[in-house]
mmCIF file of C-alpha atoms in Angstrom:
data_model
loop_
_atom_site.group_PDB
_atom_site.id
_atom_site.type_symbol
_atom_site.label_atom_id
_atom_site.label_comp_id
_atom_site.label_asym_id
_atom_site.label_seq_id
_atom_site.Cartn_x
_atom_site.Cartn_y
_atom_site.Cartn_z
ATOM 1 C CA ARG A 27 -0.006 -0.007 0.017
ATOM 2 C CA LEU A 28 1.323 3.443 -0.928
ATOM 3 C CA GLN A 29 1.952 5.899 1.846
ATOM 4 C CA PRO A 30 1.036 9.609 1.432
ATOM 5 C CA ALA A 31 4.669 10.636 0.946
ATOM 6 C CA GLN A 32 4.862 8.289 -2.077
ATOM 7 C CA MET A 33 1.873 9.822 -3.797
ATOM 8 C CA VAL A 34 3.643 12.959 -4.972
ATOM 9 C CA ASP A 35 2.947 13.650 -8.665
ATOM 10 C CA THR A 36 6.426 13.892 -10.162
ATOM 11 C CA GLY A 37 5.186 14.946 -13.552
ATOM 12 C CA GLU A 38 6.755 11.778 -15.006
ATOM 13 C CA LEU A 39 4.978 9.925 -17.726
ATOM 14 C CA PRO A 40 4.111 6.215 -17.500
ATOM 15 C CA ALA A 41 6.603 3.679 -18.924
ATOM 16 C CA GLY A 42 6.420 3.493 -22.683
ATOM 17 C CA HIS A 43 4.744 6.923 -23.072
ATOM 18 C CA PRO A 44 6.099 8.935 -26.004
ATOM 19 C CA PRO A 45 8.016 12.089 -24.997
ATOM 20 C CA VAL A 46 6.057 15.316 -24.834
ATOM 21 C CA ASP A 47 7.189 18.946 -24.952
ATOM 22 C CA ALA A 48 6.505 20.634 -21.615
ATOM 23 C CA GLY A 49 5.634 23.841 -23.444
ATOM 24 C CA ALA A 50 5.723 27.184 -21.734
ATOM 25 C CA PRO A 51 7.173 27.754 -18.256
ATOM 26 C CA PRO A 52 4.805 27.587 -15.272
ATOM 27 C CA ALA A 53 2.420 30.285 -14.127
ATOM 28 C CA ARG A 54 3.049 32.180 -10.939
ATOM 29 C CA ALA A 55 1.578 30.810 -7.714
ATOM 30 C CA ASP A 56 -0.838 33.736 -7.323
ATOM 31 C CA GLY A 57 -2.853 32.699 -10.384
ATOM 32 C CA THR A 58 -1.622 35.398 -12.707
ATOM 33 C CA PRO A 59 -1.049 33.896 -16.103
ATOM 34 C CA GLY A 60 2.708 34.077 -16.401
ATOM 35 C CA ALA A 61 3.624 32.099 -19.497
ATOM 36 C CA ALA A 62 1.078 29.343 -18.883
ATOM 37 C CA GLY A 63 -1.928 31.506 -19.884
ATOM 38 C CA LEU A 64 -4.040 30.276 -17.004
ATOM 39 C CA ARG A 65 -5.770 32.157 -14.169
ATOM 40 C CA TRP A 66 -7.615 30.902 -11.109
ATOM 41 C CA ASN A 67 -9.014 32.021 -7.774
ATOM 42 C CA THR A 68 -7.353 30.272 -4.850
ATOM 43 C CA PRO A 69 -9.940 28.905 -2.444
ATOM 44 C CA GLU A 70 -9.751 29.831 1.236
ATOM 45 C CA GLY A 71 -7.494 27.369 3.097
ATOM 46 C CA TRP A 72 -5.528 26.427 -0.002
ATOM 47 C CA HIS A 73 -1.891 27.503 0.011
ATOM 48 C CA ALA A 74 -0.356 27.922 -3.446
ATOM 49 C CA HIS A 75 3.273 27.464 -4.403
ATOM 50 C CA ALA A 76 4.804 27.558 -7.896
ATOM 51 C CA GLY A 77 5.097 24.349 -9.852
ATOM 52 C CA ASN A 78 8.263 22.351 -9.177
ATOM 53 C CA GLY A 79 8.672 20.592 -12.491
ATOM 54 C CA SER A 80 8.534 21.206 -16.202
ATOM 55 C CA PHE A 81 4.927 19.890 -16.339
ATOM 56 C CA ARG A 82 3.539 21.278 -13.072
ATOM 57 C CA VAL A 83 2.023 24.710 -13.327
ATOM 58 C CA VAL A 84 1.095 25.154 -9.675
ATOM 59 C CA SER A 85 0.507 23.142 -6.535
ATOM 60 C CA PHE A 86 -1.671 23.825 -3.518
ATOM 61 C CA HIS A 87 -1.516 22.394 -0.055
ATOM 62 C CA VAL A 88 -5.020 22.012 1.406
ATOM 63 C CA GLY A 89 -5.299 22.114 5.132
ATOM 64 C CA GLY A 90 -2.853 22.696 8.004
ATOM 65 C CA ASP A 91 -1.528 19.170 8.408
ATOM 66 C CA PRO A 92 1.125 17.750 6.048
ATOM 67 C CA ALA A 93 -1.063 14.611 5.707
ATOM 68 C CA ASP A 94 -3.885 16.760 4.225
ATOM 69 C CA ALA A 95 -4.586 17.041 0.485
ATOM 70 C CA GLU A 96 -2.577 18.388 -2.425
ATOM 71 C CA VAL A 97 -3.955 19.961 -5.577
ATOM 72 C CA THR A 98 -1.861 20.184 -8.686
ATOM 73 C CA ILE A 99 -2.362 21.612 -12.168
ATOM 74 C CA THR A 100 -0.157 20.014 -14.819
ATOM 75 C CA ARG A 101 0.029 20.492 -18.586
ATOM 76 C CA PHE A 102 1.383 18.299 -21.340
ATOM 77 C CA ALA A 103 1.874 19.745 -24.823
ATOM 78 C CA GLY A 104 0.962 17.225 -27.484
ATOM 79 C CA GLY A 105 -1.319 15.272 -25.171
ATOM 80 C CA ALA A 106 -0.625 12.767 -22.406
ATOM 81 C CA GLY A 107 -1.574 9.394 -23.731
ATOM 82 C CA THR A 108 -4.914 7.673 -23.848
ATOM 83 C CA LEU A 109 -7.415 7.787 -21.004
ATOM 84 C CA LEU A 110 -7.366 4.197 -19.718
ATOM 85 C CA PRO A 111 -3.587 4.083 -18.945
ATOM 86 C CA ASN A 112 -3.873 7.441 -17.149
ATOM 87 C CA ILE A 113 -6.856 6.186 -15.091
ATOM 88 C CA ASN A 114 -4.927 3.092 -14.117
ATOM 89 C CA ARG A 115 -1.801 5.086 -13.254
ATOM 90 C CA TRP A 116 -3.895 7.362 -10.986
ATOM 91 C CA ARG A 117 -5.602 4.354 -9.441
ATOM 92 C CA GLY A 118 -2.202 2.887 -8.664
ATOM 93 C CA GLN A 119 -1.052 6.120 -7.052
ATOM 94 C CA ILE A 120 -3.656 5.623 -4.329
ATOM 95 C CA GLY A 121 -3.173 1.862 -3.999
ATOM 96 C CA LEU A 122 -6.087 0.635 -6.150
ATOM 97 C CA SER A 123 -5.885 -2.056 -8.804
ATOM 98 C CA PRO A 124 -6.320 -1.219 -12.513
ATOM 99 C CA VAL A 125 -9.617 -1.393 -14.328
ATOM 100 C CA ALA A 126 -10.125 -3.260 -17.582
ATOM 101 C CA GLN A 127 -12.097 -0.597 -19.379
ATOM 102 C CA ILE A 128 -12.922 3.081 -18.997
ATOM 103 C CA SER A 129 -16.545 2.283 -18.092
ATOM 104 C CA ASP A 130 -15.271 0.573 -14.924
ATOM 105 C CA GLN A 131 -14.196 4.000 -13.608
ATOM 106 C CA PRO A 132 -17.100 6.480 -13.614
ATOM 107 C CA LEU A 133 -16.606 9.785 -15.444
ATOM 108 C CA ASP A 134 -18.723 12.889 -15.176
ATOM 109 C CA THR A 135 -18.549 16.076 -17.179
ATOM 110 C CA VAL A 136 -17.708 19.483 -15.753
ATOM 111 C CA GLN A 137 -17.681 22.861 -17.460
ATOM 112 C CA VAL A 138 -14.198 24.410 -17.197
ATOM 113 C CA GLY A 139 -14.167 27.971 -18.432
ATOM 114 C CA ASP A 140 -15.614 27.880 -21.923
ATOM 115 C CA GLN A 141 -15.253 24.128 -22.547
ATOM 116 C CA GLU A 142 -16.235 20.763 -21.196
ATOM 117 C CA GLY A 143 -13.857 18.657 -19.184
ATOM 118 C CA ARG A 144 -14.062 15.215 -17.587
ATOM 119 C CA LEU A 145 -14.257 14.628 -13.869
ATOM 120 C CA LEU A 146 -13.011 11.376 -12.221
ATOM 121 C CA ASP A 147 -13.577 10.503 -8.618
ATOM 122 C CA ILE A 148 -11.184 7.675 -7.815
ATOM 123 C CA ALA A 149 -11.824 6.433 -4.303
ATOM 124 C CA ASP A 150 -10.817 3.561 -2.128
ATOM 125 C CA ALA A 151 -14.195 2.056 -1.151
ATOM 126 C CA ARG A 152 -13.057 0.378 2.046
ATOM 127 C CA ALA A 153 -15.014 2.441 4.594
ATOM 128 C CA ASP A 154 -13.395 0.695 7.542
ATOM 129 C CA ASP A 155 -9.839 1.819 6.560
ATOM 130 C CA PRO A 156 -9.020 5.221 8.077
ATOM 131 C CA SER A 157 -5.927 5.537 5.847
ATOM 132 C CA ARG A 158 -7.909 5.171 2.596
ATOM 133 C CA GLN A 159 -7.035 7.645 -0.110
ATOM 134 C CA ARG A 160 -9.028 9.397 -2.809
ATOM 135 C CA MET A 161 -8.221 11.380 -5.974
ATOM 136 C CA LEU A 162 -10.289 13.846 -7.929
ATOM 137 C CA VAL A 163 -9.147 14.627 -11.456
ATOM 138 C CA VAL A 164 -10.433 17.112 -13.981
ATOM 139 C CA LEU A 165 -8.939 16.659 -17.414
ATOM 140 C CA LEU A 166 -9.374 18.585 -20.604
ATOM 141 C CA THR A 167 -7.509 19.315 -23.816
ATOM 142 C CA ARG A 168 -7.149 22.832 -25.141
ATOM 143 C CA ASP A 169 -5.012 23.911 -28.119
ATOM 144 C CA ASP A 170 -3.277 20.439 -28.200
ATOM 145 C CA ILE A 171 -2.331 20.714 -24.538
ATOM 146 C CA ALA A 172 -3.626 18.181 -22.042
ATOM 147 C CA TRP A 173 -4.500 19.821 -18.674
ATOM 148 C CA PHE A 174 -4.904 17.805 -15.435
ATOM 149 C CA VAL A 175 -6.230 19.286 -12.252
ATOM 150 C CA LYS A 176 -5.799 16.722 -9.460
ATOM 151 C CA MET A 177 -6.597 16.614 -5.798
ATOM 152 C CA THR A 178 -5.084 13.756 -3.837
ATOM 153 C CA GLY A 179 -5.259 12.909 -0.176
ATOM 154 C CA PRO A 180 -7.182 11.274 2.605
ATOM 155 C CA HIS A 181 -10.696 10.260 1.650
ATOM 156 C CA ASP A 182 -12.358 12.352 4.360
ATOM 157 C CA VAL A 183 -10.453 15.496 3.405
ATOM 158 C CA LEU A 184 -11.467 15.088 -0.247
ATOM 159 C CA GLU A 185 -15.058 14.492 0.789
ATOM 160 C CA GLU A 186 -15.016 17.863 2.615
ATOM 161 C CA GLN A 187 -13.245 19.588 -0.292
ATOM 162 C CA HIS A 188 -15.118 17.979 -3.208
ATOM 163 C CA ALA A 189 -17.419 20.961 -3.970
ATOM 164 C CA THR A 190 -14.581 23.453 -3.509
ATOM 165 C CA PHE A 191 -12.385 21.477 -5.909
ATOM 166 C CA VAL A 192 -15.085 21.302 -8.572
ATOM 167 C CA GLU A 193 -15.763 25.049 -8.258
ATOM 168 C CA PHE A 194 -12.044 25.725 -8.483
ATOM 169 C CA ALA A 195 -11.837 23.733 -11.698
ATOM 170 C CA ARG A 196 -14.943 25.395 -13.134
ATOM 171 C CA GLY A 197 -13.350 28.793 -12.426
ATOM 172 C CA LEU A 198 -10.145 28.207 -14.362
ATOM 173 C CA ARG A 199 -9.721 30.793 -17.100
ATOM 174 C CA PHE A 200 -7.474 30.537 -20.090
ATOM 175 C CA VAL A 201 -6.168 33.921 -21.155
ATOM 176 C CA ALA A 202 -3.816 35.232 -23.835
ATOM 177 C CA GLU A 203 -0.288 34.860 -22.647
ATOM 178 C CA GLU A 204 1.600 38.008 -21.625
ATOM 179 C CA SER A 205 4.380 39.179 -23.815
#
C-alpha cells in the first residue's frame, strides 16, 4: 500500500509513453497567467506554491496538516496518452488495482471555463480503513495541450473539499499569454 509521501505527482509519464514537450514555463503561484496562460481563484484554506517541475504549473496544499490534500495543475503539450492508462496510473497512485475498461471508472462532465472537461472521482471504497485515499481529477484538452487538475489525499479531506475542488476547476480561465 502506498503511503502519502509516495503519492507525490512527479510529472513523469508512464513507462512507454512517447516524449512530450513541456511547453511554456509555469504560471506564478498567485494565479496570474505568467507564461502558462491560466488564471484561477485560490480557495480559502488552500496555500499555493509555484510548480516544481517542467509539467507542473502550480501546486496547492489544502489544510494545515502535512497529511492533508494536495492539488496540482499540470500540462502536457501534445497530449498525455490515452485515457485508460492514465486512469490506471492514477488508481495505482492511491493503491487501487487497474480497471479493464474506462466504463469501470465512472466519469462525469464538468464545465471548465468555456469548454467541457471530464471529472473522475477515484476512491478507495473500504469504509473501515481510516488511511484510505481518494483522488479527484479534472482533465481537458485545449489547443493540443492536455491539462490535469488533481486533488489527492485522505478520503475524508477530499469528501469535505469535493465541492470546492469542482468550483475551483470550473473557475479556471485561459487567457492570452503576456508578452
